[in-house]
Short mmCIF file of C-alpha atoms in Angstrom, two decimals:
data_model
loop_
_atom_site.label_atom_id
_atom_site.label_comp_id
_atom_site.label_asym_id
_atom_site.label_seq_id
_atom_site.Cartn_x
_atom_site.Cartn_y
_atom_site.Cartn_z
CA MET M 124 -1.31 2.83 -7.78
CA ALA M 125 0.29 -0.74 -7.53
CA LEU M 126 3.01 -1.44 -9.52
CA LEU M 127 3.51 -4.80 -8.95
CA GLU M 128 1.41 -7.11 -7.45
CA ILE M 129 1.19 -10.62 -6.59
CA GLU M 130 -1.96 -13.13 -6.13
CA ASN M 131 -1.63 -16.71 -4.96
CA ILE M 132 1.74 -17.76 -6.01
CA HIS M 133 3.19 -21.27 -5.47
CA SER M 134 6.91 -21.97 -6.36
CA TYR M 135 8.72 -25.22 -5.89
CA TYR M 136 12.64 -26.48 -5.89
CA GLY M 137 11.33 -29.64 -7.53
CA ASN M 138 9.49 -31.15 -5.53
CA ILE M 139 9.94 -28.73 -2.40
CA HIS M 140 6.91 -26.51 -2.35
CA ALA M 141 8.74 -23.10 -0.95
CA LEU M 142 5.78 -20.40 -1.39
CA LYS M 143 2.42 -21.32 -0.53
CA GLY M 144 0.25 -19.17 -2.10
CA VAL M 145 2.48 -15.36 -1.76
CA SER M 146 0.02 -12.61 -2.21
CA LEU M 147 1.76 -9.05 -2.23
CA MET M 148 1.33 -5.82 -3.56
CA VAL M 149 3.65 -3.05 -4.08
CA LYS M 150 2.60 0.25 -5.02
CA GLU M 151 4.45 2.77 -7.61
CA GLY M 152 7.21 5.16 -5.26
CA GLU M 153 6.60 2.82 -2.24
CA ILE M 154 10.06 1.28 -0.17
CA VAL M 155 7.95 -2.39 0.86
CA THR M 156 10.03 -5.23 2.88
CA LEU M 157 10.59 -8.90 3.12
CA ILE M 158 11.13 -9.98 6.43
CA GLY M 159 11.36 -13.60 7.79
CA SER M 160 13.69 -16.25 9.65
CA ASN M 161 16.30 -18.20 7.61
CA GLY M 162 14.06 -20.17 4.75
CA ALA M 163 11.13 -18.59 5.36
CA GLY M 164 10.61 -18.00 1.26
CA LYS M 165 11.97 -14.03 0.91
CA THR M 166 14.80 -15.17 -1.41
CA THR M 167 12.60 -17.23 -3.23
CA THR M 168 10.11 -14.79 -3.60
CA LEU M 169 12.27 -12.74 -5.62
CA ARG M 170 13.48 -15.37 -7.83
CA SER M 171 10.00 -16.15 -8.80
CA ILE M 172 9.16 -11.74 -9.32
CA ASN M 173 12.41 -12.14 -12.16
CA GLY M 174 11.58 -15.43 -13.64
CA ILE M 175 14.63 -17.07 -12.44
CA LEU M 176 11.75 -19.99 -10.48
CA PRO M 177 8.56 -19.45 -12.02
CA PRO M 178 5.46 -20.17 -10.15
CA ARG M 179 3.66 -23.66 -11.02
CA GLU M 180 0.41 -21.29 -10.26
CA GLY M 181 -0.27 -18.10 -8.88
CA LYS M 182 -0.39 -14.67 -10.80
CA ILE M 183 2.84 -11.62 -11.04
CA VAL M 184 0.97 -8.91 -12.65
CA PHE M 185 3.72 -6.08 -13.38
CA ARG M 186 2.65 -2.43 -14.88
CA GLY M 187 -0.92 -4.10 -15.83
CA GLU M 188 0.71 -7.44 -17.71
CA GLU M 189 1.13 -10.78 -16.35
CA ILE M 190 4.64 -11.73 -16.51
CA GLN M 191 4.91 -15.07 -14.72
CA GLY M 192 6.48 -17.24 -16.65
CA LEU M 193 8.34 -14.85 -18.84
CA PRO M 194 12.19 -15.77 -19.67
CA ALA M 195 13.81 -13.88 -16.39
CA HIS M 196 16.44 -12.48 -19.48
CA THR M 197 13.62 -9.93 -20.53
CA MET M 198 12.65 -8.79 -17.07
CA ILE M 199 15.33 -6.18 -16.90
CA THR M 200 13.73 -4.87 -20.62
CA LYS M 201 10.54 -4.55 -18.24
CA GLY M 202 11.98 -2.24 -15.83
CA ILE M 203 12.91 -4.96 -13.02
CA ALA M 204 16.49 -5.04 -11.70
CA GLN M 205 17.94 -6.87 -8.79
CA SER M 206 20.72 -6.04 -7.11
CA PRO M 207 21.07 -9.57 -5.56
CA GLU M 208 21.98 -11.83 -2.63
CA GLY M 209 25.93 -12.24 -2.03
CA ARG M 210 26.33 -9.39 -4.93
CA LYS M 211 27.64 -11.56 -7.55
CA ILE M 212 29.60 -9.08 -9.09
CA PHE M 213 32.36 -9.85 -12.21
CA SER M 214 35.04 -9.71 -10.40
CA ARG M 215 37.95 -9.57 -12.77
CA MET M 216 35.79 -7.11 -14.52
CA THR M 217 36.82 -3.21 -12.87
CA VAL M 218 34.00 -1.25 -11.53
CA ARG M 219 33.65 0.06 -14.95
CA GLU M 220 32.98 -2.43 -17.04
CA ASN M 221 30.73 -4.19 -14.31
CA LEU M 222 28.00 -0.80 -14.98
CA GLU M 223 28.24 -0.73 -18.15
CA MET M 224 27.01 -4.70 -18.21
CA GLY M 225 24.40 -3.67 -15.52
CA ALA M 226 23.33 -1.47 -18.73
CA TYR M 227 23.61 -4.03 -21.73
CA HIS M 228 20.62 -4.14 -22.82
CA ARG M 229 20.58 -0.14 -23.97
CA ASN M 230 22.06 2.05 -26.33
CA ASP M 231 22.00 5.31 -25.79
CA ARG M 232 25.79 6.05 -24.53
CA SER M 233 24.86 9.67 -23.69
CA GLU M 234 22.00 8.32 -21.55
CA ILE M 235 24.18 5.43 -19.94
CA SER M 236 27.08 7.95 -19.14
CA GLU M 237 24.49 10.30 -17.31
CA ASP M 238 23.30 7.52 -15.28
CA MET M 239 26.62 5.93 -14.41
CA ASN M 240 26.84 9.73 -13.35
CA ARG M 241 24.42 9.11 -11.29
CA VAL M 242 25.77 6.03 -9.36
CA PHE M 243 28.75 7.45 -9.25
CA ASN M 244 26.77 10.50 -6.87
CA LEU M 245 25.39 7.92 -4.89
CA PHE M 246 28.37 6.23 -4.49
CA PRO M 247 31.06 8.41 -4.83
CA ARG M 248 33.19 5.86 -3.40
CA LEU M 249 33.08 3.61 -7.32
CA LYS M 250 34.67 6.68 -9.11
CA GLU M 251 37.23 6.41 -7.19
CA ARG M 252 37.88 2.92 -7.94
CA ILE M 253 36.62 2.78 -11.24
CA LYS M 254 39.42 1.44 -12.83
CA GLN M 255 39.98 -1.08 -10.26
CA GLU M 256 39.28 -4.74 -11.28
CA ALA M 257 35.87 -5.54 -8.74
CA GLY M 258 36.61 -8.40 -7.16
CA THR M 259 39.95 -6.09 -5.41
CA MET M 260 37.21 -4.30 -3.65
CA SER M 261 35.82 -5.07 0.54
CA GLY M 262 32.17 -5.68 0.94
CA GLY M 263 30.61 -3.10 1.45
CA GLU M 264 31.98 -1.57 -1.73
CA GLN M 265 30.89 -4.34 -3.52
CA GLN M 266 27.58 -4.02 -2.47
CA MET M 267 27.34 -0.96 -3.70
CA LEU M 268 28.54 -1.64 -7.26
CA ALA M 269 25.98 -4.09 -6.87
CA ILE M 270 22.95 -1.90 -6.51
CA GLY M 271 25.04 0.68 -9.05
CA ARG M 272 25.02 -2.26 -11.58
CA ALA M 273 21.31 -2.29 -11.35
CA LEU M 274 20.50 0.98 -11.11
CA MET M 275 22.31 1.43 -14.93
CA SER M 276 19.48 -0.44 -15.97
CA ARG M 277 17.01 2.47 -15.13
CA PRO M 278 14.36 0.23 -13.36
CA LYS M 279 11.17 0.75 -12.20
CA LEU M 280 11.19 -1.65 -9.29
CA LEU M 281 14.62 -2.32 -7.89
CA LEU M 282 14.91 -5.88 -5.96
CA LEU M 283 17.82 -5.19 -3.43
CA ASP M 284 17.68 -9.29 -1.73
CA GLU M 285 20.19 -8.57 1.81
CA PRO M 286 22.13 -5.57 0.84
CA SER M 287 23.48 -5.81 4.56
CA MET M 288 24.29 -8.84 4.28
CA GLY M 289 28.80 -9.08 5.92
CA LEU M 290 28.92 -5.37 6.19
CA ALA M 291 29.77 -3.57 8.96
CA PRO M 292 27.18 -1.74 11.06
CA VAL M 293 28.44 1.44 10.38
CA LEU M 294 28.66 0.36 6.18
CA VAL M 295 24.42 -1.13 6.95
CA GLU M 296 24.03 2.64 7.87
CA ARG M 297 25.14 3.97 4.28
CA ILE M 298 23.84 1.19 1.73
CA PHE M 299 20.38 2.15 3.74
CA TYR M 300 20.62 5.94 3.48
CA THR M 301 21.06 5.41 -0.30
CA VAL M 302 18.10 2.92 -0.61
CA GLU M 303 16.08 6.19 0.31
CA ASP M 304 17.90 8.47 -1.43
CA ILE M 305 16.72 6.00 -4.43
CA ASN M 306 13.47 5.67 -3.37
CA LYS M 307 13.30 9.61 -3.60
CA GLN M 308 14.55 9.38 -6.91
CA GLY M 309 11.78 7.79 -8.33
CA ILE M 310 12.79 4.43 -7.72
CA THR M 311 10.27 1.59 -6.29
CA ILE M 312 12.40 -1.14 -4.31
CA LEU M 313 11.12 -4.47 -2.89
CA LEU M 314 13.78 -4.96 -0.80
CA VAL M 315 14.11 -7.99 1.62
CA GLU M 316 16.48 -7.82 4.30
CA GLN M 317 17.80 -10.23 7.19
CA ASN M 318 18.20 -7.03 9.71
CA ALA M 319 14.29 -6.60 9.81
CA ASN M 320 15.39 -3.59 12.62
CA VAL M 321 16.84 -1.16 9.29
CA ALA M 322 14.30 -2.92 6.72
CA LEU M 323 11.16 -1.58 8.86
CA GLU M 324 13.07 1.85 9.41
CA VAL M 325 12.99 2.72 5.50
CA ALA M 326 9.66 0.97 4.30
CA THR M 327 6.77 2.34 4.38
CA ARG M 328 4.90 -1.36 4.52
CA GLY M 329 6.23 -5.12 4.91
CA TYR M 330 5.01 -8.32 5.59
CA VAL M 331 6.09 -11.11 6.97
CA LEU M 332 7.17 -14.32 5.77
CA GLU M 333 7.11 -17.81 7.59
CA THR M 334 7.56 -21.53 5.61
CA GLY M 335 6.65 -20.19 2.97
CA THR M 336 3.59 -18.12 3.48
CA ILE M 337 3.00 -14.31 4.43
CA VAL M 338 1.18 -14.25 8.03
CA ASN M 339 1.11 -10.69 8.65
CA ALA M 340 1.81 -7.66 6.44
CA ALA M 341 0.99 -3.72 7.81
CA PRO M 342 2.31 -0.29 7.32
CA ALA M 343 6.28 -0.06 8.31
CA GLU M 344 5.70 1.32 11.95
CA LYS M 345 3.07 -1.08 12.58
CA LEU M 346 4.81 -4.06 12.73
CA ARG M 347 7.35 -2.63 14.79
CA GLN M 348 5.32 -2.11 17.69
CA ASP M 349 3.29 -5.58 16.48
CA PRO M 350 4.90 -7.63 19.60
CA LYS M 351 5.52 -10.78 17.79
CA VAL M 352 7.24 -9.18 15.18
CA ARG M 353 9.54 -7.50 18.05
CA GLU M 354 10.28 -11.26 19.68
CA ALA M 355 11.25 -12.67 16.75
CA TYR M 356 12.78 -10.21 14.59
CA LEU M 357 13.80 -7.35 16.22
CA GLY M 358 15.40 -9.40 18.95
CA GLU M 359 12.89 -7.63 21.86
CA VAL M 360 10.84 -9.77 25.00
#
């Protein structure tokens, strides 16, 4: 069953035509990845989904409802949460306060507390840092916090934008183990990731974006074997 369907969307930055008829689908329970070079339109696709950059043309359907054009702040109540590129944590707030901000629209205090404990089970380091100002933590810890904050809204769909950016290889591995755990808990994930090797290892399916256009779509393993993908994105010849 399709959780998210995007049909022929065109998105612009001013007069710059950034997405040129992008169509894709994410089924419930999947991890789907978007891969492509810098400037291909990966982050723009996420921004179009979550209402930050509404498409001028096309349709976005989430859980059977058209959502293109809805204000960005309503998306979290629809069940879409994002861990943004560059983390964008509240640096002068504590870890606890950042996580509480992820649940700002909720009133179920006991369940918020349960969800915070779930985040701590996924990321034990955050529990150790619960009273620490987020801006004083390492990049890896801040990435954990950004993902944890998004999970506090109880999303049906988690948009992950470049979770490995700037992290040491050992931390990248740890983050992606956790991404798989999150998916096993029933959360569907749309992943944008520059590290195509890692993305295709965890994903069910993938789409390749080039200059705002989908040029390939296939199961992740098939993309891993595609000679063009291997040369362009996996560093193989």
